[in-house]
Coordinates of C-alpha atoms and ligand atoms in Angstrom, one line a residue:
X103 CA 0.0 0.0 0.0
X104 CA 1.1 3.5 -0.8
X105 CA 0.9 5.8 2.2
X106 CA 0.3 9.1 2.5
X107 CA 2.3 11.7 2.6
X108 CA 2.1 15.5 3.9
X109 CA 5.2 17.8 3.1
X110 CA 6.2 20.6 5.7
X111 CA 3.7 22.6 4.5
X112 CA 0.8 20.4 4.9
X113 CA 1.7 19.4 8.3
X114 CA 3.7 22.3 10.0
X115 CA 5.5 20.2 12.4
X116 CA 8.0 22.9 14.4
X117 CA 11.2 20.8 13.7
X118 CA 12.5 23.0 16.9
X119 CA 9.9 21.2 19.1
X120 CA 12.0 17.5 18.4
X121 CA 14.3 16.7 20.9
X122 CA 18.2 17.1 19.2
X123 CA 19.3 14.0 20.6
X124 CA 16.4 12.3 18.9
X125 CA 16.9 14.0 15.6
X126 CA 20.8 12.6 16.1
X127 CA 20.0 9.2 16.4
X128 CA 18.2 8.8 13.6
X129 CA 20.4 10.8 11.9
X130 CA 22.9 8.1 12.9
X131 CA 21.0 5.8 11.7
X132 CA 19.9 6.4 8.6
X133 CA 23.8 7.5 7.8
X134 CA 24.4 3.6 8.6
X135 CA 22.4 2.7 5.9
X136 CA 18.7 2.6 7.8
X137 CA 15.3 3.4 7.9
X138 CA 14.5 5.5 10.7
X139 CA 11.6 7.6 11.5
X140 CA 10.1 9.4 14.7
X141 CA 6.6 6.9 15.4
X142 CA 3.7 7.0 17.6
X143 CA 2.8 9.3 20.3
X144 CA 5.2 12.2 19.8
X145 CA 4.6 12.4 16.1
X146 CA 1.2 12.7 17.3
X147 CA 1.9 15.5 20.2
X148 CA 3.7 17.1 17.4
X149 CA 0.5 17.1 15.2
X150 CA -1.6 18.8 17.7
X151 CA 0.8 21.4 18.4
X152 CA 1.9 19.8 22.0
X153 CA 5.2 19.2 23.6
X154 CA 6.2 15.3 23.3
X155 CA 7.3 14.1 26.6
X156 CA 8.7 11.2 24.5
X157 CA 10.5 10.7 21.3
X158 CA 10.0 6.7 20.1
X159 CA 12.1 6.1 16.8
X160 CA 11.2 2.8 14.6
X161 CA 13.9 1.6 12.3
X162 CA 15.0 -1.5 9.9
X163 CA 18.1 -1.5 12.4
X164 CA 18.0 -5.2 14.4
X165 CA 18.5 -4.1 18.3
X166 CA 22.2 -5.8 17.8
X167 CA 23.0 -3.6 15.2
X168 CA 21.2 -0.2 16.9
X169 CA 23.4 -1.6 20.2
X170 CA 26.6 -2.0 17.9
X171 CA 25.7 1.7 16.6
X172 CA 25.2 3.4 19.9
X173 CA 27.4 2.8 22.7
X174 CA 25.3 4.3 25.3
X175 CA 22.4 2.2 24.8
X176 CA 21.3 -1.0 26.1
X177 CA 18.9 -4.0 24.9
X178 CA 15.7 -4.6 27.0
X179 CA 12.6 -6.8 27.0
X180 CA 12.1 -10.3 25.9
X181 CA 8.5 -10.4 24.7
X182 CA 9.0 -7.0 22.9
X183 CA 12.9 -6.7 22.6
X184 CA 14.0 -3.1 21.9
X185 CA 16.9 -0.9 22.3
X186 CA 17.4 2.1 25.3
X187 CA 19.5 5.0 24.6
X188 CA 21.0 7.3 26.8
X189 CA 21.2 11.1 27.1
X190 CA 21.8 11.9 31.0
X191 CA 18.0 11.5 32.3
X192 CA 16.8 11.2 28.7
X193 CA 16.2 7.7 27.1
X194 CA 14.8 7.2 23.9
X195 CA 13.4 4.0 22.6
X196 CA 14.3 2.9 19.7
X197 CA 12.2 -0.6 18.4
X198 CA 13.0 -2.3 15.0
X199 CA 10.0 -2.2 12.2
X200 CA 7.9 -5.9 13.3
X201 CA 5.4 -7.5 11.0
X202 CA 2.0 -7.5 11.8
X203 CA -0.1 -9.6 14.8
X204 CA 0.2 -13.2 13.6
X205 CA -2.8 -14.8 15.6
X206 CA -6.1 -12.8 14.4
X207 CA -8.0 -12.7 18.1
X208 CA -6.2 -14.5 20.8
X209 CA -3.5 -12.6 22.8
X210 CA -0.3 -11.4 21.8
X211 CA 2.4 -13.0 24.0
X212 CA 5.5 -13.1 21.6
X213 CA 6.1 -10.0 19.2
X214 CA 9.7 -10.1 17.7
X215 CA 8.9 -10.8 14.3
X216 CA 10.9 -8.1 12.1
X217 CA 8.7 -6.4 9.1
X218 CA 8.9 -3.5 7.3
X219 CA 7.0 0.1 7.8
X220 CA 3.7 -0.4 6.8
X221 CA 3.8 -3.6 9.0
X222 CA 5.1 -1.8 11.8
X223 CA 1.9 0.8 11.9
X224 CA -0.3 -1.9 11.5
X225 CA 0.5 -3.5 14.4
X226 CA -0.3 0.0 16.4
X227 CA -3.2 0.3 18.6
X228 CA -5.1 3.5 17.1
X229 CA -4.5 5.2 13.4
X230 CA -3.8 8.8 15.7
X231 CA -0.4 6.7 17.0
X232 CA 0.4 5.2 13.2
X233 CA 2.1 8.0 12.0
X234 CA 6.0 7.8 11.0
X235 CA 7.7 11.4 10.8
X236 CA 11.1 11.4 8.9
X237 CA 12.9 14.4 10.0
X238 CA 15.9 13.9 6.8
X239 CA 12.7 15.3 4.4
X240 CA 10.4 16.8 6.6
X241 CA 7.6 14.5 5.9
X242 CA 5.0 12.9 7.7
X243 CA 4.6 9.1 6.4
X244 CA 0.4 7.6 6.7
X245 CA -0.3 4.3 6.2
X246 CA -3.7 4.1 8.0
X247 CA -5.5 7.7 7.7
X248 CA -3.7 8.9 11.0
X249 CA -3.1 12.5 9.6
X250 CA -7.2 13.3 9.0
X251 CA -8.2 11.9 12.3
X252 CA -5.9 14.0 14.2
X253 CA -7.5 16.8 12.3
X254 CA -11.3 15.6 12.9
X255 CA -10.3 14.8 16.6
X256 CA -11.4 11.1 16.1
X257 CA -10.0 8.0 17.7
X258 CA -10.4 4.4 16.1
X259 CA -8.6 1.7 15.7
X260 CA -6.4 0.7 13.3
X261 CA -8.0 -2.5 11.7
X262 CA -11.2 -4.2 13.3
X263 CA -11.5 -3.3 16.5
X264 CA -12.6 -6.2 17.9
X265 CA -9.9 -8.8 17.0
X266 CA -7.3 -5.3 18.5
X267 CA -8.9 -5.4 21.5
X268 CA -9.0 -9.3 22.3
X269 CA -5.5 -9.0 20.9
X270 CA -4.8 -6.7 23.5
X271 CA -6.8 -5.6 26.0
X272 CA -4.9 -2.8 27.7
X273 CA -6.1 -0.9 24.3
X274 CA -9.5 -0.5 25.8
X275 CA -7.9 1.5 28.4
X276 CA -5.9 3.3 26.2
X277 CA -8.8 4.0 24.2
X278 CA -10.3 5.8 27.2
X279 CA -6.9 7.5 28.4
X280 CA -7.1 9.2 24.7
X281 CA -10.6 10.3 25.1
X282 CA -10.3 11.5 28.5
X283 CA -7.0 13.1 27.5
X284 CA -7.8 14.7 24.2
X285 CA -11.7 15.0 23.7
X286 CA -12.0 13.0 21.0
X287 CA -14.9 11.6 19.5
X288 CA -14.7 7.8 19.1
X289 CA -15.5 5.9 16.0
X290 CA -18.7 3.9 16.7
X291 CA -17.6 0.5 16.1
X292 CA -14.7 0.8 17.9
X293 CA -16.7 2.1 20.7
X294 CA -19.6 -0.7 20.3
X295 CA -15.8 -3.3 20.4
X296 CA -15.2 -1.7 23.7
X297 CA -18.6 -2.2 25.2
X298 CA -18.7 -6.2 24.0
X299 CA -15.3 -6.5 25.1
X300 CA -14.4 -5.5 28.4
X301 CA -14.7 -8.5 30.3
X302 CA -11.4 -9.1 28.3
X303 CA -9.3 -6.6 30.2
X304 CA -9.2 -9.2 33.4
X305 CA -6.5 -11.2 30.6
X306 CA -4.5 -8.5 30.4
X307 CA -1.4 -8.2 32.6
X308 CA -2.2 -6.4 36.1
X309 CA 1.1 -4.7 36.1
X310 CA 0.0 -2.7 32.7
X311 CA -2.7 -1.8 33.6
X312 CA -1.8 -0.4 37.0
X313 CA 0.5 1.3 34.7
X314 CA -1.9 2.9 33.0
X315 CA -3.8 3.8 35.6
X316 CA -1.2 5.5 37.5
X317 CA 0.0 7.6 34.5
X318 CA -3.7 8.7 33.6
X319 CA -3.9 9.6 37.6
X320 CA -0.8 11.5 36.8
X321 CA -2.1 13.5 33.8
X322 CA -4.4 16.2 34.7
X323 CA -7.0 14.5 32.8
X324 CA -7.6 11.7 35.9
X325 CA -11.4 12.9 36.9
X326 CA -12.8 12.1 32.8
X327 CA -10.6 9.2 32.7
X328 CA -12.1 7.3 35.8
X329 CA -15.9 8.4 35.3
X330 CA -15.5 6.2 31.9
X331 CA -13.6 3.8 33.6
X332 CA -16.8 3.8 36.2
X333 CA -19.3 4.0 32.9
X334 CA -17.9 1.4 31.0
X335 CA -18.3 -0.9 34.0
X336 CA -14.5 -1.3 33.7
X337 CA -14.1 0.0 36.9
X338 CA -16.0 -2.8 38.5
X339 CA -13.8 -5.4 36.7
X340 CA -10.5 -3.3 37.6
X341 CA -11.4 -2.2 41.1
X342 CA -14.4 -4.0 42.4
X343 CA -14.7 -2.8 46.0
X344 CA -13.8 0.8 44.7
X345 CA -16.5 0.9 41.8
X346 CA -18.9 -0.1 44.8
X347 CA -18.0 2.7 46.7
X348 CA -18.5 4.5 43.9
X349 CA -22.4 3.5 43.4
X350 CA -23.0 4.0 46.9
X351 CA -21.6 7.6 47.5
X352 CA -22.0 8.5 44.3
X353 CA -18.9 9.0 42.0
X354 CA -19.3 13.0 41.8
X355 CA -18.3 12.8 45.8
X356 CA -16.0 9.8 45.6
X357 CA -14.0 11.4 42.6
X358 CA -14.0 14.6 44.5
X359 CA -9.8 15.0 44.8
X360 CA -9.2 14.1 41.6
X361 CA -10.5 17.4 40.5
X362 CA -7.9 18.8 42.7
X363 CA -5.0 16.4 41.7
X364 CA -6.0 17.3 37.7
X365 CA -5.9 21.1 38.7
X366 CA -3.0 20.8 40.6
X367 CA -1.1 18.5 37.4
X368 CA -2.4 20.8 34.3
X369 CA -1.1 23.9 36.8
X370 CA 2.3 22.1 37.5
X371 CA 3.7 20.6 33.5
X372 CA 6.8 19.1 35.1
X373 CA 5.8 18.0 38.8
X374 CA 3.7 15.4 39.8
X375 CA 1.9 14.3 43.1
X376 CA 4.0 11.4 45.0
X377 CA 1.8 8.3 43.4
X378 CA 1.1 6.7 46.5
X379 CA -0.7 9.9 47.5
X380 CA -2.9 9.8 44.4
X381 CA -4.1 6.5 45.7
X382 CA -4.8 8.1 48.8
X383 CA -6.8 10.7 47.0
X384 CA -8.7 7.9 45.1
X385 CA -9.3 6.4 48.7
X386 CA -9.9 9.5 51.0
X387 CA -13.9 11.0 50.1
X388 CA -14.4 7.0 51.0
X389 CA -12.8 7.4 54.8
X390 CA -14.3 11.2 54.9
X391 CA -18.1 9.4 54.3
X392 CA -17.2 6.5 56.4
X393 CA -16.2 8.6 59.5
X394 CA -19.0 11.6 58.5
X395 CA -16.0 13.9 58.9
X396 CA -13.8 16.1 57.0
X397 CA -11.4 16.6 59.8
X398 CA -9.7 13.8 62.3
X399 CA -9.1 15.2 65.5
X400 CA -11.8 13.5 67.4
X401 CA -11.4 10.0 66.1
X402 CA -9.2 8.0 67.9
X403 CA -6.1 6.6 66.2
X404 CA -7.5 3.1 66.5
X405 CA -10.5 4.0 64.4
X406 CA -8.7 5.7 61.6
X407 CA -6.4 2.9 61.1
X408 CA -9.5 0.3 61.3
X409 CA -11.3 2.2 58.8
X410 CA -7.9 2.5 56.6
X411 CA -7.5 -0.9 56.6
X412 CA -11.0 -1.7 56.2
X413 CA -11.2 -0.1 53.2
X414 CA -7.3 -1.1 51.6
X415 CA -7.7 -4.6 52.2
X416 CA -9.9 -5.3 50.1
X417 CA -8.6 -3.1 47.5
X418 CA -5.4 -4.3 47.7
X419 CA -5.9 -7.9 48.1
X420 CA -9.4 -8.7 46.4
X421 CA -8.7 -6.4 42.8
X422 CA -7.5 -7.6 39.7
X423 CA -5.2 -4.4 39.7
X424 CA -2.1 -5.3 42.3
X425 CA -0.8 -2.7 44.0
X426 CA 2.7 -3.2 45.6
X427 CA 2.8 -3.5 49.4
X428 CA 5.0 -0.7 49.9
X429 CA 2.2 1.4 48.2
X430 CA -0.1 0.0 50.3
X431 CA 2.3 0.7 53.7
X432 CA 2.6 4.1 52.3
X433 CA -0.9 4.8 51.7
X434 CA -1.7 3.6 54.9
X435 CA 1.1 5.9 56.8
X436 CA -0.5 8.8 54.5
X437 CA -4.0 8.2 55.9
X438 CA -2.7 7.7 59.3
X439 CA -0.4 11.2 59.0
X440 CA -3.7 12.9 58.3
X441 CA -5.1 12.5 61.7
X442 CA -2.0 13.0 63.4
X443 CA -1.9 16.7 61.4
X444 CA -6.0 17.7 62.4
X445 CA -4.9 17.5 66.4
X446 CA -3.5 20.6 65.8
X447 CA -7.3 21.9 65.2
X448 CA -7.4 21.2 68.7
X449 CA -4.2 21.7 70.8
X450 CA -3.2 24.5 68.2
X451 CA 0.3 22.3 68.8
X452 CA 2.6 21.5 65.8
X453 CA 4.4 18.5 66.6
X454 CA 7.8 18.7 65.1
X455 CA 8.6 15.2 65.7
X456 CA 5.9 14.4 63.0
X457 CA 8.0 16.0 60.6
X458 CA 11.0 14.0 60.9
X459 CA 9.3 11.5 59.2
X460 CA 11.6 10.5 56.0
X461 CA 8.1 10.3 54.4
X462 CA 6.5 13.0 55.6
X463 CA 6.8 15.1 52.6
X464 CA 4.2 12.8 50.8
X465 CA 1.6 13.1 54.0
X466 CA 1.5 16.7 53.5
X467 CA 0.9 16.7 49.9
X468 CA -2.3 14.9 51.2
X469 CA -3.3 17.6 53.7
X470 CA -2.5 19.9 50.5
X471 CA -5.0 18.3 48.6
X472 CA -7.4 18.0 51.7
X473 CA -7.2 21.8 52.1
X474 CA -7.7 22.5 48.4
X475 CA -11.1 20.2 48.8
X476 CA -12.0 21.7 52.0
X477 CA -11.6 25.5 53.0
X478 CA -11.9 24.8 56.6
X479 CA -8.2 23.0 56.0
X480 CA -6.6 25.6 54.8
X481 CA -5.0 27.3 57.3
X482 CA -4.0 23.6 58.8
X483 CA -1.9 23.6 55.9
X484 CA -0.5 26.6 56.4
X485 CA 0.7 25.7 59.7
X486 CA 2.3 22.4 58.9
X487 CA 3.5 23.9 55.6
X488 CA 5.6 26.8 57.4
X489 CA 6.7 24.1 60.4
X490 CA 8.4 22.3 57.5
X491 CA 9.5 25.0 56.0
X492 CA 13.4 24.7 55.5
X493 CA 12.8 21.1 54.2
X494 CA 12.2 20.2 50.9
X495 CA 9.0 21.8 49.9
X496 CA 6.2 19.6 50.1
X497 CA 4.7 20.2 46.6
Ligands
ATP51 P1 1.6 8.7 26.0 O1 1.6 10.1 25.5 O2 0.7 8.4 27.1 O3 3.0 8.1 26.2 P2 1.7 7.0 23.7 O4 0.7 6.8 22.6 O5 3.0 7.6 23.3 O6 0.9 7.9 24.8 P3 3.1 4.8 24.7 O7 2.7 3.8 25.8 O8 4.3 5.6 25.0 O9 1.8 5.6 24.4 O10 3.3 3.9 23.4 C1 4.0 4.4 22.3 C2 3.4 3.9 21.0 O11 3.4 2.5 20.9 C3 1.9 4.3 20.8 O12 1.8 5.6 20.2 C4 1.4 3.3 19.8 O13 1.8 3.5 18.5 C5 2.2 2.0 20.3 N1 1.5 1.3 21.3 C6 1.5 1.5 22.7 N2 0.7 0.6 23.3 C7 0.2 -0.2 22.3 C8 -0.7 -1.3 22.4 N3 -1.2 -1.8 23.5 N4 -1.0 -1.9 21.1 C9 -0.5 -1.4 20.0 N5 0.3 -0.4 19.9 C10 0.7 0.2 21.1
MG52 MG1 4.6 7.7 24.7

C-alpha cells in the first residue's frame, strides 16, 4: 500500500519542538544505511501542536545492530525486545519495524517478528499513534489515515476493533486514556468493540494496567478518565470494592480529589503528586463518608487505622489491579499522618517530631489536597506547611 504523505507545508511540524538527541540518532541511523523515522505518540503530540514528553524512533536496524551503533544504549525486554538509549536522564526508545499480529483474536504473547513500515503501523493500537515522521525530508509518512483523524479529533482503531482489543486488552484502556486526555470523538464500532469486550481486560497483565492507571492519575486528565472507567463498567472489573463505593456515594463525591490532583497537574507541567498519595486521593472521600467527617481530630487513632484498613484490604488484596505493598504501607502511613496533622485543630500544637518522618513530605501533599477540597483546612496547611519550612517543599 502507498501511504500518505504530507510535506512541511501540509503538516507544519516545528522541527525546533524535536528533541536534538532524537533527531541525532536517527540521523545516525539512517547514515548507517537505515530506515528510521520518529513513530507514535510524539509524532502525534507534534500534530496537535503539544510538547512530546517522548520521542520513540522505529527503524530496519535489528537491536544488535542499533546496540553495535550506539554505545550508550542498552537491549531490554524479551517479549517485545528493543533498544534504550542514553542522554543523562533522557532515554529514547528505539524498536525495529515488526510485522504485523500473527494470531487474528487471541493474545499477543510473543512479538519479535521483524517487518517493514507499513507492518510496523499496522501493528499500532489507534491510526492517531500510526504516523512515521522522517525528519531527513520533513515529511509525515500515513499508512492508515492517521493524519485526518488528528484533524477531525477522532480515535479508532487501526483494523477491526474487535480482534485489536482481544488481541490486546490494555487498548480498551488506552482508548479511554485518549478520550479523557484529548476530547475525542470515538468511532462507533470501535466504541460498540469496547462495550462487547471489556470482560477481556481481566486477561491483560495487572502490572500494565496499574500502569496505565497511574499515569492517567498523573495527567491532569484523571477525573474524565475514571468516570469512563466507572461508565464502561471497567471499573468494577479493575477495582471492584472501589466501583462499589463508587455507586454507593456517588462517584461526583468519591471522585471529589481528583478534580484537585487534575488542577494541581495541568497547573504544575513538570511535577507530579507522589503516586502513593494519588491513591490516597482515590481512597480518602471514601474514609471522609465512612467517619462523617472532614477533619480527624476526634477519632481515635485506633478507628482511623480500622477504617484504613477496612477499606485497603480489600482493594489491595481482592482487585485484579495489584498494588505493591509498599504502596499499600505508604498509603496507609499517608492516611494515618492525616489525623495526626487535624490535632493541631485542637491543641493548636505543631508537633515537630511528626516532621521528621523520611516520608512526611508525601503526608503533607495529602493535607494539601485535603485543604484545596476543603476551605476549613486551609490554614492547617499553612501551619504544617511553614513548620516544614526549610525542608524540601512539600509540593
Ligand atoms: P503517551 O503520551 O501516554 O505516552 P503513547 O501513545 O505515546 O501515549 P506509549 O505507551 O508511549 O503511548 O506507546 C508508544 C506507541 O506505541 C503508541 O503511540 C502506539 O503507536 C504504540 N502502542 C502502545 N501501546 C500499544 C498497544 N497496546 N497496542 C498497539 N500499539 C501500542
Ligand atoms: Mg509515549
Amino acid at each position: 500500500m502507498q501511504p500518505h504523505i504530507y510535506s512541511q507545508q501540509q503538516h507544519n511540524i516545528p522541527q525546533e519542538r524535536i528533541d536534538s538527541d532524537a533527531l541525532f540518532v536517527i540521523d545516525r541511523l539512517q547514515k548507517a544505511g537505515h530506515i528510521a523515522y520518529l513513530v507514535g505518540g510524539g509524532v502525534r503530540d507534534l500534530l496537535m501542536g503539544l510538547y512530546p514528553k517522548d520521542f520513540d524512533i522505529s527503524t530496519s536496524a535489528k537491536p544488535e545492530e542499533v546496540r553495535r551503533l550506539f554505545s550508550n544504549s542498552l537491549l531490554i525486554g524479551r517479549r517485545f525486545r528493543l533498544a534504550h538509549i542514553r542522554f543523562g536522564k533522557k532515554t529514547f526508545e528505539v524498536s525495529t519495524f515488526r510485522a504485523g499480529d500473527t494470531a487474528e483474536d487471541s493474545l499477543i504473547l510473543r512479538d519479535n517478528i521483524w517487518g517493514v513500515p507499513e507492518e510496523d503501523v499496522l501493528r499500532r493500537d489507534f491510526t492517531i499513534n500510526g504516523l512515521f515522521y522522517d525528519p531527513q525530508y520533513k515529511q509525515v509518512i500515513d499508512y492508515v489515515g492517521g493524519m485526518q483523524d488528528i484533524q477531525h479529533h477522532f480515535l479508532r482503531t487501526i483494523g477491526d476493533a474487535n480482534i485489536r482489543f482481544k488481541q490486546d486488552p490494555v487498548r480498551m484502556i488506552r482508548l479511554l486514556k485518549f478520550r479523557a486526555r484529548f476530547g475525542f470523538a470515538i468511532d462507533e464500532r470501535t466504541w460498540q468493540a469496547l462495550l462487547d469486550n471489556y470482560l477481556e481486560i481481566t486477561k491483560s497483565s495487572p502490572a500494565r494496567v496499574v500502569e496505565e492507571l497511574l499515569r492517567m492519575l498523573e495527567s491532569g486528565h484523571s477525573l474524565s478518565f475514571f468516570t469512563l472507567l466507572e461508565q464502561t463498567k471497567m471499573l468494577a472489573i479493575l477495582m471492584q470494592t472501589f466501583d462499589e463505593e463508587c455507586k454507593n456515594i456517588g462517584n461526583k463525591e468519591l471522585l471529589s480529589y481528583l478534580h484537585i490532583v487534575d488542577h494541581f497537574h495541568k497547573q504544575h507541567i513538570n511535577e507530579k503528586l507522589d503516586r502513593t498519595v494519588l491513591l490516597a486521593a482515590l481512597i480518602f472521600p471514601i474514609i471522609e463518608k465512612k467517619l462523617e467527617r472532614i477533619s480527624f481530630e476526634d477519632v481515635s487513632f485506633t478507628t482511623i487505622l480500622k477504617t484504613a484498613e477496612s477499606i485497603l484490604n480489600p482493594l489491595f488484596h481482592q482487585s485484579f489491579v495489584q498494588f505493591t505493598k509498599r504502596q499499600r504501607f505508604l498509603v496507609e502511613f499517608i492516611l494515618i499522618m492525616q489525623q495526626r496533622f487535624d490535632l493541631t485543630l485542637k491543641t493548636s500544637k505543631i508537633r515537630p517530631r511528626l516532621l521528621s518522618h523520611p516520608e512526611k513530605n508525601i503526608a503533607l501533599q495529602m493535607l494539601f489536597l485535603r485543604s484545596h477540597n476543603h476551605e476549613l483546612l486551609r490554614p492547617l496547611y499553612t501551619q504544617w506547611k511553614e513548620a516544614s519550612r526549610g525542608e524540601p517543599h512539600p509540593i
